[in-house]
Short mmCIF file of C-alpha atoms in Angstrom, two decimals:
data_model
loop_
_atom_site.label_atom_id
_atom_site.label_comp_id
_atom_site.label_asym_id
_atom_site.label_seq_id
_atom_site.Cartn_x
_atom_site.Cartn_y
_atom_site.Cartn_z
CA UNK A 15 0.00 0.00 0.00
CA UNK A 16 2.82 2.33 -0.07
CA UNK A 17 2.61 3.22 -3.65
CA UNK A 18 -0.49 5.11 -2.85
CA UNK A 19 1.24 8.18 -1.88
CA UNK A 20 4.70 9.57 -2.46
CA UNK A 21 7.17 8.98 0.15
CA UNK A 22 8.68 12.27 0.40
CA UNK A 23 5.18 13.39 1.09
CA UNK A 24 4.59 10.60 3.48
CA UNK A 25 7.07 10.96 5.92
CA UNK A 26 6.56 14.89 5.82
CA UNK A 27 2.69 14.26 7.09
CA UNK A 28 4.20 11.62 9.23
CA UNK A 29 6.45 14.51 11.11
CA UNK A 30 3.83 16.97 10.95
CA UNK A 31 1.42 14.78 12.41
CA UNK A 32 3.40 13.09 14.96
CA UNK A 33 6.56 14.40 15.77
CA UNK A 34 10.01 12.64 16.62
CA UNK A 35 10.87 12.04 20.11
CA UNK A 36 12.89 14.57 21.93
CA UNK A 37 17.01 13.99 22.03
CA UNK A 38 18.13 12.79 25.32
CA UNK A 39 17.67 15.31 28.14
CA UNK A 40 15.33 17.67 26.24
CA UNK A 41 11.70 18.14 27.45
CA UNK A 42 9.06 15.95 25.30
CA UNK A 43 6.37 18.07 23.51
CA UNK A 44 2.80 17.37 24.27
CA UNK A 45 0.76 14.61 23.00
CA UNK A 46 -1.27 16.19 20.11
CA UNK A 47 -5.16 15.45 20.34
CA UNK A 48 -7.17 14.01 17.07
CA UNK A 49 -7.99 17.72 16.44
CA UNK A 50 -4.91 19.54 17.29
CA UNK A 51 -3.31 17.04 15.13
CA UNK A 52 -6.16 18.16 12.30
CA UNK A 53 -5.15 21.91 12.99
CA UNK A 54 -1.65 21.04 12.28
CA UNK A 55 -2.07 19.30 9.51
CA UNK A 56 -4.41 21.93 7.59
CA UNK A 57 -2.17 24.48 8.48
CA UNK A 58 0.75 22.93 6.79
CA UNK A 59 -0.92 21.26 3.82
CA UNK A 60 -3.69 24.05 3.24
CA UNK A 61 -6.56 22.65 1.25
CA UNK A 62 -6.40 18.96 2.64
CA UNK A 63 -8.29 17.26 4.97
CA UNK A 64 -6.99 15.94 8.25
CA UNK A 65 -10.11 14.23 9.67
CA UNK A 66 -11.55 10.77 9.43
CA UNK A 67 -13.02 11.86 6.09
CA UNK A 68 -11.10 10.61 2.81
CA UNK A 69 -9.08 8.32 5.00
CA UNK A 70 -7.96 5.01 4.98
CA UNK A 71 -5.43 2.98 7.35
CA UNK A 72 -1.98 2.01 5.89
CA UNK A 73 0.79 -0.25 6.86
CA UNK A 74 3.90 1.88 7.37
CA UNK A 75 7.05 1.28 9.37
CA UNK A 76 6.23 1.57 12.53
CA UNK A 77 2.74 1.16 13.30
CA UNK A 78 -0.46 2.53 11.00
CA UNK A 79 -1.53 5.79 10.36
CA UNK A 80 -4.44 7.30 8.93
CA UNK A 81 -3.77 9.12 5.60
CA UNK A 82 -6.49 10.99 3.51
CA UNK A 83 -7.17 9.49 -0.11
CA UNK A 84 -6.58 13.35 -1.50
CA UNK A 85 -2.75 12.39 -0.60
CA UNK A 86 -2.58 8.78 -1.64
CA UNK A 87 -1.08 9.64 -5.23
CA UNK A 88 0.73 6.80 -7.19
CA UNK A 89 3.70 8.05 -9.14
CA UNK A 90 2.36 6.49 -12.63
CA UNK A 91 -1.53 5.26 -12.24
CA UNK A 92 -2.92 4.16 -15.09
CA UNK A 93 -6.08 5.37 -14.35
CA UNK A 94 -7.90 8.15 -12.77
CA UNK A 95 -10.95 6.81 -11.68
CA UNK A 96 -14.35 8.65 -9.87
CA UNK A 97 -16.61 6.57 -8.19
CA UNK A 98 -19.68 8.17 -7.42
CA UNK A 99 -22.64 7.06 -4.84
CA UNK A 100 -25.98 7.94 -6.45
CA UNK A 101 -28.86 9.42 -4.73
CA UNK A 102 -27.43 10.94 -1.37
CA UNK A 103 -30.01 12.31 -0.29
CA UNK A 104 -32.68 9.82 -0.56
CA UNK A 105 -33.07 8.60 2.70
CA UNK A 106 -31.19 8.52 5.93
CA UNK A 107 -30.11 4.98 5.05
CA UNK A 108 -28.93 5.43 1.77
CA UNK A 109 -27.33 8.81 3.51
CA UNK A 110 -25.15 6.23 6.20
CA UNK A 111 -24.67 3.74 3.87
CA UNK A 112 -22.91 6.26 1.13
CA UNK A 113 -21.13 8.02 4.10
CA UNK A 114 -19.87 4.71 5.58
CA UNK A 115 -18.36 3.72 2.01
CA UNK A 116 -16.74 7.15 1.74
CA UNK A 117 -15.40 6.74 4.97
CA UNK A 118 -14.03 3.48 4.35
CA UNK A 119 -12.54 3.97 0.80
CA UNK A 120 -14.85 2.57 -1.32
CA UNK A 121 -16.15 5.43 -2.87
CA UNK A 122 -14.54 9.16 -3.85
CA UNK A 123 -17.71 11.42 -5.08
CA UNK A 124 -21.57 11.92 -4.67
CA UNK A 125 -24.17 12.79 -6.37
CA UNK A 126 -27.06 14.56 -4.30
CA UNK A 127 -31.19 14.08 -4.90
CA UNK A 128 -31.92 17.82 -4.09
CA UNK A 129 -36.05 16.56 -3.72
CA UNK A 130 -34.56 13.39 -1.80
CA UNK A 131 -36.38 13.12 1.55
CA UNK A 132 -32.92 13.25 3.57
CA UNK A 133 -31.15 15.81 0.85
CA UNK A 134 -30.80 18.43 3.66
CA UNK A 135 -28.96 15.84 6.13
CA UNK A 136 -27.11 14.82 2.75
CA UNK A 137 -25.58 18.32 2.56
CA UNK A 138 -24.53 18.62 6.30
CA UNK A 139 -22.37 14.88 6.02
CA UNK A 140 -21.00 16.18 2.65
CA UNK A 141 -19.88 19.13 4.63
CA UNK A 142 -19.14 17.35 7.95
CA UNK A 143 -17.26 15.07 5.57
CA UNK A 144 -15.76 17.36 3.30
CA UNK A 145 -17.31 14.79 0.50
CA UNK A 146 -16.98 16.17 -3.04
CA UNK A 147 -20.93 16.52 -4.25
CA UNK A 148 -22.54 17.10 -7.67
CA UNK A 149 -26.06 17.26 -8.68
CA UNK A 150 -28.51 14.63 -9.54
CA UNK A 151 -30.58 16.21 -11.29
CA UNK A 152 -34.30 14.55 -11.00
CA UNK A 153 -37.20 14.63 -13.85
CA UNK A 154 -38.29 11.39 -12.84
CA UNK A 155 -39.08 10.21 -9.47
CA UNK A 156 -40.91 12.16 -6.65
CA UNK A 157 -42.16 15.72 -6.75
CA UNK A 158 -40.79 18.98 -8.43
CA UNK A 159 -38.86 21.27 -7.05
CA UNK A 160 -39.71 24.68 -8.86
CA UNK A 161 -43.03 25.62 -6.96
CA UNK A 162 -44.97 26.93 -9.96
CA UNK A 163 -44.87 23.30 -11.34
CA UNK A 164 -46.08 21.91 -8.30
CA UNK A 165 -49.62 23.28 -8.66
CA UNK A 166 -49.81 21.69 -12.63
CA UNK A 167 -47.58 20.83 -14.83
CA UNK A 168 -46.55 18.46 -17.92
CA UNK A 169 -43.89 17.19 -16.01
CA UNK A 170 -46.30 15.67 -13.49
CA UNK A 171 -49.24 13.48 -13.28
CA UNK A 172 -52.50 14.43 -11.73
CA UNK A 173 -51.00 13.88 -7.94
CA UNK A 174 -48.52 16.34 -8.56
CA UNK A 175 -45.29 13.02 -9.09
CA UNK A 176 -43.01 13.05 -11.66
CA UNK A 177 -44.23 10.65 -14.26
CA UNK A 178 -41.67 7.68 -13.53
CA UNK A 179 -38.57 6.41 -15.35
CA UNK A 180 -40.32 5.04 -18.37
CA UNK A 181 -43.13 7.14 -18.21
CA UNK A 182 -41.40 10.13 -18.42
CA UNK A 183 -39.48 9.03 -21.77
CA UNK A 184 -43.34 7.52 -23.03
CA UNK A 185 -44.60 11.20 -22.62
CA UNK A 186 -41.10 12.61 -24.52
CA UNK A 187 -42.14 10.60 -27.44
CA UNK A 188 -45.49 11.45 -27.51
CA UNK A 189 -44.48 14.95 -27.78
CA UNK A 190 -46.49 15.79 -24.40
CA UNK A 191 -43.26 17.40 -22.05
CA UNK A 192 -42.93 21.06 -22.14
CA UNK A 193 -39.09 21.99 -22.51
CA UNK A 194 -39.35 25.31 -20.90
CA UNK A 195 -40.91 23.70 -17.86
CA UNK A 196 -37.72 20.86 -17.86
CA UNK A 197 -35.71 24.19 -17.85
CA UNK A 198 -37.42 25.59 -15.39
CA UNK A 199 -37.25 22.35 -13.17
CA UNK A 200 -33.36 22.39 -13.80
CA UNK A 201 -32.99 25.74 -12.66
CA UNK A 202 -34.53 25.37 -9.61
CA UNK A 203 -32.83 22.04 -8.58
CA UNK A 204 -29.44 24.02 -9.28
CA UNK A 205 -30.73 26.89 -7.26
CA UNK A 206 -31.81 24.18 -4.12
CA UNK A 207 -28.81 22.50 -4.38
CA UNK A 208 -26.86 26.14 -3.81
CA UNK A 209 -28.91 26.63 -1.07
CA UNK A 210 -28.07 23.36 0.49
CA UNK A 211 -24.31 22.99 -0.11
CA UNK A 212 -23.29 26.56 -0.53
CA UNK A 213 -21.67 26.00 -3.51
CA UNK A 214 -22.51 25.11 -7.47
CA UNK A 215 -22.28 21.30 -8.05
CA UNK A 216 -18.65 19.97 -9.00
CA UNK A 217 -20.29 17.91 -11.78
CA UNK A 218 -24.38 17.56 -13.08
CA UNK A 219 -25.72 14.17 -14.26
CA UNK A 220 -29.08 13.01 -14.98
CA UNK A 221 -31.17 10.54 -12.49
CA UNK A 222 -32.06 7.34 -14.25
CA UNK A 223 -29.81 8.91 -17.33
CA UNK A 224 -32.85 11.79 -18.58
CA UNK A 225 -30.22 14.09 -18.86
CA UNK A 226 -29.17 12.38 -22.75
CA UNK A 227 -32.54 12.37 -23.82
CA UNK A 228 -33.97 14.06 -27.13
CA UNK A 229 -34.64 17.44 -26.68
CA UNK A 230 -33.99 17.12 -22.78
CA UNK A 231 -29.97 17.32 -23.40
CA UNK A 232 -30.35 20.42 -25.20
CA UNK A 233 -32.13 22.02 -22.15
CA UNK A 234 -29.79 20.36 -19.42
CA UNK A 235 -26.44 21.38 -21.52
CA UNK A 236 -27.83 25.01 -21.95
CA UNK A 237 -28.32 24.91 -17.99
CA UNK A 238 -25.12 23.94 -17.34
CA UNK A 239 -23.70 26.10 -19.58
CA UNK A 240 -25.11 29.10 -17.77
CA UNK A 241 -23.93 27.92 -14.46
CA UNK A 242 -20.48 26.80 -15.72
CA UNK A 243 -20.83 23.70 -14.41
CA UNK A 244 -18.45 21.97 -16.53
CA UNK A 245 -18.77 17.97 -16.18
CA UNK A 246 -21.65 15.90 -16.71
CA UNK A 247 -21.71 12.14 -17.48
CA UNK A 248 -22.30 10.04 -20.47
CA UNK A 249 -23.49 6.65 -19.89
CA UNK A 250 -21.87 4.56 -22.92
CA UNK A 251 -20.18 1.65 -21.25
CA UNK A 252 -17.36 -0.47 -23.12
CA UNK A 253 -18.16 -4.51 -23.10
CA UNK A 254 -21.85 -3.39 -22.40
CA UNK A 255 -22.82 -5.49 -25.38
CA UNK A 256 -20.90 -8.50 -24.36
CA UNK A 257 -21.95 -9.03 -20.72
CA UNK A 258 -23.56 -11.88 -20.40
CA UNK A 259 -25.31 -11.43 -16.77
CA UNK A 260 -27.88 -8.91 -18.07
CA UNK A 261 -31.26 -9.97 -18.39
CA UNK A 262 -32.57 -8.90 -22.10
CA UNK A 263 -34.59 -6.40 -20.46
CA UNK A 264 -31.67 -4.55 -19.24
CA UNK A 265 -29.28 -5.09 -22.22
CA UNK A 266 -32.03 -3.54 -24.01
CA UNK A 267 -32.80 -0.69 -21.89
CA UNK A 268 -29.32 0.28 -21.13
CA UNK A 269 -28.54 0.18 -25.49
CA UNK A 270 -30.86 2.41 -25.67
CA UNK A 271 -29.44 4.24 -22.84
CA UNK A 272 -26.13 4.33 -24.66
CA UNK A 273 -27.49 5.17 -28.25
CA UNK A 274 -29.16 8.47 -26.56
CA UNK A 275 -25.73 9.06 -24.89
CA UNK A 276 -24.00 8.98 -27.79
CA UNK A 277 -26.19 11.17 -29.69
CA UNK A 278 -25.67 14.05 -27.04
CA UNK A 279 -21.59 13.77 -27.17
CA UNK A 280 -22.08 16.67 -29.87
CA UNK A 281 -24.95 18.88 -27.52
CA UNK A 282 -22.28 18.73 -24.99
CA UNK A 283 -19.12 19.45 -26.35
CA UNK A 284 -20.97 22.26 -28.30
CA UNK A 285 -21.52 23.52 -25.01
CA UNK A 286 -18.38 23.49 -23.26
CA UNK A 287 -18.92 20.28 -21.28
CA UNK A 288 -16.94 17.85 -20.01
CA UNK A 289 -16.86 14.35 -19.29
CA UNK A 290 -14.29 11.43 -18.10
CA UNK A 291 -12.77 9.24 -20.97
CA UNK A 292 -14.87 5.90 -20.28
CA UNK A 293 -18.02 5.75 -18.05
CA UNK A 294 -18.70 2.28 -16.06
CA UNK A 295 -21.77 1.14 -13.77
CA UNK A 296 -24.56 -0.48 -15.71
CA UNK A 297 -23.17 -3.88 -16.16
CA UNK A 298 -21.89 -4.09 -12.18
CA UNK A 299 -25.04 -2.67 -10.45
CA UNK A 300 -26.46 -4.55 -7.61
CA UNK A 301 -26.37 -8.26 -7.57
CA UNK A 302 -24.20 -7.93 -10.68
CA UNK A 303 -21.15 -5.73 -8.29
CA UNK A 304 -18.38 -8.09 -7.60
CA UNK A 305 -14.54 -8.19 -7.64
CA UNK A 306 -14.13 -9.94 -10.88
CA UNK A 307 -16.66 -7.96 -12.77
CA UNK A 308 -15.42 -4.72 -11.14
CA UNK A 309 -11.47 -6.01 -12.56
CA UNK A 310 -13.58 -6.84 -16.11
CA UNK A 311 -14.85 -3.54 -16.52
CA UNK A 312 -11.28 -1.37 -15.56
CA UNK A 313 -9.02 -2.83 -17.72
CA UNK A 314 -12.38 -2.71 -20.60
CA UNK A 315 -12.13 0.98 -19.86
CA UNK A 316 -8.18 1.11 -19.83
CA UNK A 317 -8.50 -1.01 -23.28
CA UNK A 318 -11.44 1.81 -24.43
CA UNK A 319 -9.72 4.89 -22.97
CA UNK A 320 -6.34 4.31 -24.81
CA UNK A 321 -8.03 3.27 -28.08
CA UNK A 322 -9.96 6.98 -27.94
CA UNK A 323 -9.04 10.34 -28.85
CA UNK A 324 -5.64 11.65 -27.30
CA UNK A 325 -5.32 14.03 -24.47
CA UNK A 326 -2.83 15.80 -22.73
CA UNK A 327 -3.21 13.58 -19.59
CA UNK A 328 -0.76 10.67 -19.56
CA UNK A 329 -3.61 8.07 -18.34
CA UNK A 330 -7.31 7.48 -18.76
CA UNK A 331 -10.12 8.94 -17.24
CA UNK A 332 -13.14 6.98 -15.86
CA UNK A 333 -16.46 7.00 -13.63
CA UNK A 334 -17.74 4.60 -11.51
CA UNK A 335 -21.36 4.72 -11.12
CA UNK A 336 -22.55 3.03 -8.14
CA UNK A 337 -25.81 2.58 -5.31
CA UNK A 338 -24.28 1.65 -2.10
CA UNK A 339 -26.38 2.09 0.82
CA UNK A 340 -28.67 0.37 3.47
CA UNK A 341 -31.98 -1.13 2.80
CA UNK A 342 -34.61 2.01 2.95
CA UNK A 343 -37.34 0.99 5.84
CA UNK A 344 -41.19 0.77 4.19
CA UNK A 345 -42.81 4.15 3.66
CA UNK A 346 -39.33 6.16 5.11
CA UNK A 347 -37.21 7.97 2.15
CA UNK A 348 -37.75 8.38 -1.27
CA UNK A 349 -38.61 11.57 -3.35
CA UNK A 350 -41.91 11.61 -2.54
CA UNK A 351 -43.78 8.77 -3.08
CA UNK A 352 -41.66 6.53 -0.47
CA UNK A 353 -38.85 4.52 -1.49
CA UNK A 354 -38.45 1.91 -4.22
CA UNK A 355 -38.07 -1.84 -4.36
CA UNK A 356 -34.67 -1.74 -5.34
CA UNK A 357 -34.21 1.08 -2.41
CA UNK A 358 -35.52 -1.59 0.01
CA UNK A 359 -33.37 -4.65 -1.02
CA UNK A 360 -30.41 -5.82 0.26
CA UNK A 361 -28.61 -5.23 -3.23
CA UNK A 362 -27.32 -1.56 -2.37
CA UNK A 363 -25.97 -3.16 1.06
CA UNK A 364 -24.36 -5.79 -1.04
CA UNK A 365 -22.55 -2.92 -3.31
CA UNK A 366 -21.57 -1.23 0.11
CA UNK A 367 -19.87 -4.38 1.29
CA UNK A 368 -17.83 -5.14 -1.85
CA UNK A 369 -16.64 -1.31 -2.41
CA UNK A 370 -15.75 -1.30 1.28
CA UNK A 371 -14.27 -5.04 1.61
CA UNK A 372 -10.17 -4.82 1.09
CA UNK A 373 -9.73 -6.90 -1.72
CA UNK A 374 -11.69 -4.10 -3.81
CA UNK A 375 -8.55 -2.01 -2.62
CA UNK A 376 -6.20 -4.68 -3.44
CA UNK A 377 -7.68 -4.47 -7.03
CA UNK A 378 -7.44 -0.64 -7.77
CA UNK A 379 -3.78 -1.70 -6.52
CA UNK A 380 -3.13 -3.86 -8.61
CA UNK A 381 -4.56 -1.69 -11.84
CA UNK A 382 -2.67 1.17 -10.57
CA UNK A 383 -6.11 2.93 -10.40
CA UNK A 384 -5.90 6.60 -8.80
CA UNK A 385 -9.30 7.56 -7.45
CA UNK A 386 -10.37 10.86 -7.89
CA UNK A 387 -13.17 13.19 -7.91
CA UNK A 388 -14.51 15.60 -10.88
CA UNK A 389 -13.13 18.58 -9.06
CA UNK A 390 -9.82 17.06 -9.84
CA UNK A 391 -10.39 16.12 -13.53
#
């Protein structure tokens, strides 16, 4: 685990943080406390954090000390890799769950549900945790946020919810969403998410992938545009097409998940956006996350990433989209409506525990995978 951070910079945390002993006959300083040692720390590496946050135990000479992930940098990686935990925010067990794999290394970025039940307890632990947080922007699922179209709107149906992941692209082809009101619902998720955080979303994706929609990706780049919020995600996973764990109804959902992603490549670049060199997720969500499949799909991207279109960066680029979290209770969480089956199974547990287990670790390792967040890109 040494090759995770530089060893100049090692043993200068290591004296900052706990100093030699004294030479014979000289007076011993004081034992620093957990947050004198943080104040030290911050003062001489501004910018970094020095709590539990973004920290992981390694082996060193000597004993074990707890190093932040911000410092763990290999000399070469291979990759730079984001994993973000979807839908903080949505309940207060998805909220511990997320936190927990943060906290233990499994996961380096967030995405926030700003009309999640728990979004305002999301906020404080991103803060608490110094977490990096983007927006997840929601047409789908729950209520709006942007008052006017809470009374009536073509967004909604007549309860006032969102019209549902498929029923929301059913009414796009029909021709029967209003784009200025999707604008309008943007806006005001961007403005609640301000509100919340304090600060403009490191990166802006799309929950359940709207955001590369016809005629929706159009609206969402011009939104991001005008808050120069520069990455987003696009969904278009290498191997997708040879996984052989999908059920058809996925491998056919997700293709069409990638053809839309495709086509907005040219909305987005038009606009200034951004986005990592490979994207990852759909083939090792839920049941489907394990160790092997996890090692399948980064050296696919490290295969996909070096085969694309040359960048000044001397490695690929890649997100990690993942749903760790505990099982929601009945009728607690959700966006509205209460949570969802798949909130309420054990399969975003089952994520938590392989992200968090050390052989996940071992792997990135292994792959000389740096993790990351967007802020960083």
């Amino acid at each position: 685990m040494l090759n995770f951070i530089f060893e100049s910079d090692f043993h200068e945390m290591l004296e900052t943080l706990f100093p030699p002993p004294p030479a014979e006959g000289a007076i011993a300083p004081p034992v620093l406390s957990e947050v004198r040692r943080a104040s030290r720390f911050r003062r001489a590496f501004p910018g970094r954090a020095a709590g539990r946050a973004r920290c992981r135990f390694v082996r060193v000479p000597g004993g074990a000390h707890a190093v932040p992930w911000e410092t763990r940098r290999m000399p070469q990686p291979r990759l730079l890799l984001v994993i973000t935990g979807d839908d903080f925010g949505y309940c207060s067990r998805r909220n511990q769950g997320i936190v927990d794999c943060f906290l233990a290394g499994g996961i380096s970025n967030v995405s926030l549900l700003v009309n999640g039940s728990a979004a305002k307890e999301a906020a404080d632990l991103a803060k608490r945790h110094e977490i990096p947080i983007g927006l997840h922007a929601n047409l789908s699922e729950g209520t709006p946020v942007c008052h006017i179209l809470q009374k009536s709107s073509s967004l909604t149906d007549h309860r006032g919810f969102f019209h549902g992941k498929m029923g929301f692209r059913q009414s796009l082809e029909r021709g029967q969403l209003c784009m200025k009101q999707v604008e309008m619902e943007l806006r005001a998720q961007v403005k609640r998410f301000v509100e919340l955080t304090g600060h403009l979303p490191n990166h802006m994706d799309g929950h359940q992938h709207v955001h590369v929609l016809p005629e929706v990706r159009d609206v969402f780049a011009q939104v991001m545009s005008d808050h120069r919020i520069r990455f987003t995600r696009v969904p278009v996973e290498p191997g997708l097409h040879s996984c052989q764990w999908l059920p058809e109804h996925l491998h056919t959902f997700y293709s069409q998940v990638e053809k839309d992603a495709l086509d907005s490549m040219a909305v987005f670049r038009h606009n200034g956006i951004r986005w990592p060199d490979v994207y990852l997720g759909l083939t090792t969500m839920g049941q489907n996350m394990s160790v092997p499949h996890l090692q399948r799909a980064l050296r696919l991207a490290l295969a996909a990433g070096q085969m694309g279109e040359p960048s000044s960066r001397a490695c690929v680029t890649a997100e990690l989209m993942v749903h760790p979290g505990y099982p929601s209770h009945p009728q607690e969480g959700g966006c509205g409506e209460g949570p969802d089956d798949f909130s309420q199974s054990l399969e975003r547990q089952h994520e938590l525990s392989v992200l968090s287990d050390p052989s996940m670790a071992a792997l990135l390792s292994q792959e000389k995978v740096q993790l990351c967040a967007f802020k960083d890109l």
